[in-house]
Short mmCIF file of C-alpha atoms in Angstrom, two decimals:
data_model
loop_
_atom_site.label_atom_id
_atom_site.label_comp_id
_atom_site.label_asym_id
_atom_site.label_seq_id
_atom_site.Cartn_x
_atom_site.Cartn_y
_atom_site.Cartn_z
CA MET A 1 -22.21 126.29 -23.49
CA VAL A 2 -22.85 129.30 -25.46
CA LEU A 3 -25.73 131.63 -24.69
CA THR A 4 -27.15 133.98 -27.30
CA CYS A 5 -29.32 136.80 -26.46
CA ASP A 6 -31.54 139.55 -28.51
CA GLN A 7 -30.43 142.98 -28.43
CA LYS A 8 -33.89 143.84 -27.76
CA GLU A 9 -33.57 142.38 -24.51
CA GLN A 10 -30.63 144.38 -23.42
CA LYS A 11 -31.32 147.19 -21.07
CA GLU A 12 -29.62 149.20 -18.42
CA LEU A 13 -29.81 147.64 -15.08
CA VAL A 14 -27.94 149.96 -12.53
CA ASN A 15 -26.16 153.26 -12.67
CA ILE A 16 -23.77 153.61 -9.72
CA PRO A 17 -21.69 156.94 -9.39
CA GLU A 18 -18.40 155.16 -8.84
CA PRO A 19 -16.36 152.56 -10.51
CA ILE A 20 -17.38 148.99 -10.26
CA ARG A 21 -14.85 146.51 -9.31
CA CYS A 22 -16.77 143.20 -9.96
CA ILE A 23 -20.35 141.89 -10.38
CA ASP A 24 -21.98 138.73 -9.81
CA SER A 25 -25.45 136.80 -9.76
CA THR A 26 -27.33 134.30 -8.01
CA TYR A 27 -30.77 132.93 -7.45
CA GLN A 28 -32.36 133.05 -4.15
CA GLY A 29 -36.10 133.03 -2.69
CA GLY A 30 -37.41 133.41 -6.30
CA LEU A 31 -35.27 136.30 -7.12
CA ASN A 32 -32.62 136.76 -9.57
CA LEU A 33 -29.99 138.82 -7.60
CA LEU A 34 -27.28 140.91 -8.88
CA LEU A 35 -24.36 141.69 -6.55
CA VAL A 36 -22.55 144.80 -7.40
CA LEU A 37 -19.07 145.48 -5.53
CA SER A 38 -17.50 149.10 -6.06
CA THR A 39 -13.92 149.93 -6.06
CA LYS A 40 -14.67 151.82 -2.73
CA GLY A 41 -15.85 148.88 -1.05
CA HIS A 42 -19.54 149.31 -1.43
CA LEU A 43 -21.70 146.09 -1.93
CA SER A 44 -25.38 146.27 -3.29
CA ILE A 45 -27.50 143.43 -3.59
CA ARG A 46 -30.23 144.21 -6.41
CA ASP A 47 -33.18 142.60 -8.15
CA ALA A 48 -32.03 141.92 -11.50
CA ASP A 49 -35.62 141.56 -12.96
CA ARG A 50 -36.68 144.66 -11.79
CA ASN A 51 -34.15 147.07 -13.26
CA GLY A 52 -31.58 146.61 -10.52
CA LEU A 53 -33.95 147.57 -7.83
CA LEU A 54 -31.84 147.79 -4.65
CA ILE A 55 -32.75 145.33 -2.12
CA ARG A 56 -29.73 145.68 0.27
CA TYR A 57 -26.71 147.77 0.75
CA VAL A 58 -23.62 146.97 2.71
CA LYS A 59 -21.47 149.71 4.23
CA PRO A 60 -17.93 150.02 3.05
CA PHE A 61 -15.67 147.78 4.57
CA SER A 62 -12.37 148.68 6.73
CA HIS A 63 -10.27 146.62 4.14
CA VAL A 64 -11.42 147.47 0.67
CA PRO A 65 -12.61 143.95 -0.90
CA LEU A 66 -10.45 143.11 -4.11
CA PHE A 67 -12.35 139.87 -5.05
CA MET A 68 -15.88 138.63 -4.64
CA THR A 69 -17.39 135.30 -5.18
CA ILE A 70 -20.69 133.59 -4.42
CA ASN A 71 -21.08 130.08 -2.99
CA ASN A 72 -24.76 128.86 -1.97
CA ASP A 73 -26.19 131.71 0.21
CA TYR A 74 -23.11 133.41 1.02
CA VAL A 75 -20.76 135.99 -0.75
CA TYR A 76 -17.10 135.65 -0.01
CA LEU A 77 -15.47 139.07 -0.02
CA SER A 78 -11.50 139.11 0.26
CA SER A 79 -9.19 142.01 0.95
CA ALA A 80 -5.57 142.56 2.34
CA GLY A 81 -5.20 138.99 3.87
CA PHE A 82 -8.91 138.94 5.17
CA LEU A 83 -11.80 136.99 3.85
CA SER A 84 -15.03 138.14 5.08
CA VAL A 85 -18.30 135.90 4.66
CA LEU A 86 -21.79 137.62 4.04
CA ASP A 87 -25.01 136.02 4.51
CA ILE A 88 -26.97 137.32 1.30
CA SER A 89 -30.34 136.78 2.85
CA THR A 90 -29.61 138.94 5.97
CA GLY A 91 -26.91 141.13 5.06
CA LYS A 92 -24.75 140.48 7.97
CA PHE A 93 -21.36 139.08 8.17
CA VAL A 94 -21.20 135.49 9.64
CA LYS A 95 -17.44 134.87 9.56
CA LYS A 96 -14.20 136.49 8.88
CA TYR A 97 -10.87 134.53 8.00
CA GLU A 98 -7.36 135.80 8.13
CA LEU A 99 -5.39 134.18 5.33
CA ALA A 100 -1.51 134.04 5.93
CA ALA A 101 -0.58 134.64 2.34
CA ALA A 102 -1.37 137.28 -0.33
CA TYR A 103 -3.37 136.22 -3.33
CA THR A 104 -4.44 137.12 -6.75
CA SER A 105 -7.61 135.46 -7.30
CA LEU A 106 -10.31 133.54 -5.19
CA THR A 107 -13.00 130.87 -5.58
CA VAL A 108 -14.92 128.60 -3.12
CA HIS A 109 -15.73 125.06 -3.89
CA LYS A 110 -17.86 122.86 -1.51
CA ASN A 111 -16.31 123.08 1.96
CA HIS A 112 -13.01 124.57 0.67
CA ILE A 113 -11.49 127.90 -0.13
CA PHE A 114 -9.03 128.24 -2.92
CA THR A 115 -6.64 131.19 -3.60
CA THR A 116 -3.87 131.86 -5.99
CA SER A 117 -0.78 133.74 -5.72
CA PHE A 118 1.68 135.37 -8.04
CA SER A 119 4.48 132.89 -6.50
CA GLY A 120 2.50 130.16 -8.37
CA PHE A 121 0.88 128.47 -5.28
CA VAL A 122 -2.64 127.61 -5.25
CA ARG A 123 -3.84 127.17 -1.46
CA CYS A 124 -6.58 125.21 -0.57
CA TYR A 125 -8.16 126.32 2.76
CA SER A 126 -10.63 124.08 4.99
CA LYS A 127 -13.69 126.37 6.09
CA SER A 128 -14.10 124.46 9.32
CA GLN A 129 -10.26 124.60 9.98
CA ILE A 130 -8.83 127.41 8.35
CA GLN A 131 -5.22 126.73 9.54
CA ASN A 132 -5.63 123.28 7.46
CA VAL A 133 -3.92 124.34 4.20
CA ARG A 134 -2.98 122.27 1.25
CA ALA A 135 -0.84 123.55 -1.54
CA TYR A 136 -0.65 122.95 -5.39
CA TYR A 137 1.21 124.63 -8.19
CA GLY A 138 -1.08 126.36 -10.80
CA ALA A 139 -0.51 127.09 -14.56
CA GLY A 140 3.07 127.56 -15.25
CA LYS A 141 4.08 127.43 -11.66
CA LYS A 142 4.19 131.15 -11.44
CA ALA A 143 2.16 134.64 -11.87
CA LEU A 144 -1.17 133.02 -11.37
CA THR A 145 -4.19 135.59 -12.19
CA CYS A 146 -7.47 133.41 -12.03
CA ILE A 147 -9.07 130.24 -10.77
CA HIS A 148 -12.19 128.19 -11.21
CA ALA A 149 -13.51 125.03 -9.64
CA ARG A 150 -15.90 122.71 -11.15
CA ASP A 151 -16.82 118.83 -10.27
CA ASP A 152 -13.44 118.72 -8.12
CA TRP A 153 -11.43 120.08 -11.02
CA VAL A 154 -9.60 123.19 -10.32
CA PHE A 155 -8.53 125.21 -13.30
CA THR A 156 -5.92 128.04 -13.11
CA GLY A 157 -4.41 130.71 -15.57
CA ASN A 158 -1.60 132.70 -15.45
CA ARG A 159 -0.33 136.09 -16.88
CA PHE A 160 1.55 134.55 -19.58
CA GLY A 161 -1.58 132.65 -21.17
CA LYS A 162 -1.09 129.25 -19.53
CA ILE A 163 -3.94 127.21 -18.36
CA SER A 164 -3.81 124.05 -16.39
CA VAL A 165 -6.16 121.65 -14.20
CA PHE A 166 -5.72 119.20 -11.37
CA LYS A 167 -8.14 117.09 -9.63
CA PHE A 168 -8.86 118.17 -6.09
CA ASP A 169 -8.55 115.67 -3.30
CA PRO A 170 -8.63 117.19 0.33
CA GLU A 171 -7.12 113.77 1.86
CA PRO A 172 -3.36 113.55 0.55
CA ALA A 173 -0.76 115.24 2.63
CA PHE A 174 2.59 115.49 1.72
CA PRO A 175 4.48 118.08 4.01
CA CYS A 176 7.89 119.55 2.84
CA GLN A 177 10.41 118.72 5.61
CA PHE A 178 13.26 120.84 3.99
CA GLY A 179 14.58 122.81 6.83
CA LYS A 180 11.93 124.71 8.57
CA CYS A 181 9.60 124.72 5.61
CA GLU A 182 6.08 123.90 6.74
CA ILE A 183 4.12 123.76 3.34
CA VAL A 184 1.98 120.68 2.96
CA PHE A 185 1.30 119.69 -0.60
CA SER A 186 -1.53 117.33 -1.94
CA LEU A 187 0.29 116.13 -4.89
CA VAL A 188 3.87 114.42 -4.51
CA GLU A 189 5.03 115.55 -7.88
CA ASP A 190 4.30 119.44 -6.58
CA LEU A 191 6.48 118.55 -3.54
CA LEU A 192 9.39 117.15 -5.75
CA TYR A 193 9.33 120.45 -7.98
CA HIS A 194 9.02 122.69 -4.62
CA VAL A 195 12.17 121.05 -3.12
CA LEU A 196 14.31 120.06 -6.05
CA GLU A 197 13.57 122.71 -8.82
CA SER A 198 11.87 125.80 -7.63
CA GLU A 199 13.69 128.63 -6.09
CA ASN A 200 12.36 127.97 -2.56
CA HIS A 201 15.19 125.82 -1.64
CA ASN A 202 18.71 125.44 -2.40
CA LEU A 203 20.53 121.93 -2.64
CA PRO A 204 23.08 121.43 0.33
CA ARG A 205 26.54 121.18 -0.42
CA ALA A 206 28.77 118.15 -0.11
CA GLY A 207 29.95 117.77 3.47
CA SER A 208 26.92 119.31 5.07
CA ILE A 209 24.17 117.52 6.88
CA CYS A 210 20.94 116.74 5.03
CA PRO A 211 18.36 119.35 5.69
CA TRP A 212 15.60 116.88 5.73
CA ARG A 213 14.17 116.72 9.22
CA LYS A 214 14.99 113.70 11.27
CA CYS A 215 17.83 112.83 8.74
CA ARG A 216 21.30 112.98 10.40
CA VAL A 217 23.19 111.88 7.08
CA LYS A 218 26.32 113.86 6.33
CA PHE A 219 26.81 114.20 2.71
CA GLN A 220 30.36 112.97 1.66
CA MET A 221 32.80 115.29 0.08
CA ASN A 222 33.01 113.23 -2.97
CA TRP A 223 29.10 113.46 -3.58
CA ASN A 224 28.45 115.47 -6.61
CA LYS A 225 25.03 117.30 -7.17
CA GLU A 226 23.06 114.51 -8.70
CA ALA A 227 24.05 112.28 -5.54
CA VAL A 228 22.73 115.06 -3.33
CA TYR A 229 19.66 115.38 -5.51
CA ASN A 230 18.93 111.83 -5.45
CA HIS A 231 19.10 111.50 -1.76
CA ILE A 232 16.68 114.14 -0.97
CA GLN A 233 14.37 112.79 -3.90
CA ALA A 234 14.52 109.36 -1.83
CA HIS A 235 13.02 111.20 1.19
CA ILE A 236 10.03 112.51 -0.99
CA ILE A 237 9.36 109.08 -2.79
CA SER A 238 9.37 107.46 0.53
CA SER A 239 6.75 109.84 2.07
CA GLU A 240 4.48 109.02 -0.94
CA SER A 241 5.13 105.18 -0.29
CA LEU A 242 4.25 105.69 3.27
CA TYR A 243 1.05 107.54 2.58
CA ASN A 244 -0.15 105.05 0.01
CA SER A 245 0.56 101.96 2.58
CA THR A 246 -1.47 103.74 5.26
CA SER A 247 -4.23 105.10 3.33
#
């Protein structure tokens, strides 16, 4: 969709004496609201139809927000591993999450929070159970910079100009069981890449014990790299078969 506007309708809305980090808008209670976040952490909620008339001002945060996104009647503000949720109508914070991993962008879709990371991971957090995390790989599987979700499709872009999309489904769970790794993926192909191709894990050598949890197979000395690869791949494929048989 492309929107056009008449230059005659152009006007200055807000003049803030500090750099602006990001802006967003929403419609609430018959008002077109403009939300402005400064680099110093000041958040102002303004009436876009009345030349940016200030409605509410939120004091600076202890952690200056890096990202802002609006979902329904709430604005999500993220900073240094923390995610604060502000009720737009009251101007009060209703929840604060602590996210374990650093991230480069943020979006909220239905009951889930999505973040991207420079390592290539897209992490999906459940609002009700923030420790319930699903992982995906985004565009190019590295250097993610932005994310957008719409109709259960999640789009990501990276610093090298790549864009990719995946279908979001909160139900599938394929945990990595390589050593002490506890990452849970929603797509088996992402788990395959994570274990067998990424830099997160190194394939064991011949003569060692299989690192897959609960597997005590000792790799024979005459096994080559392909044989070890196929053995671990079989663990991952069997986890997909087990999920399909029980779902």
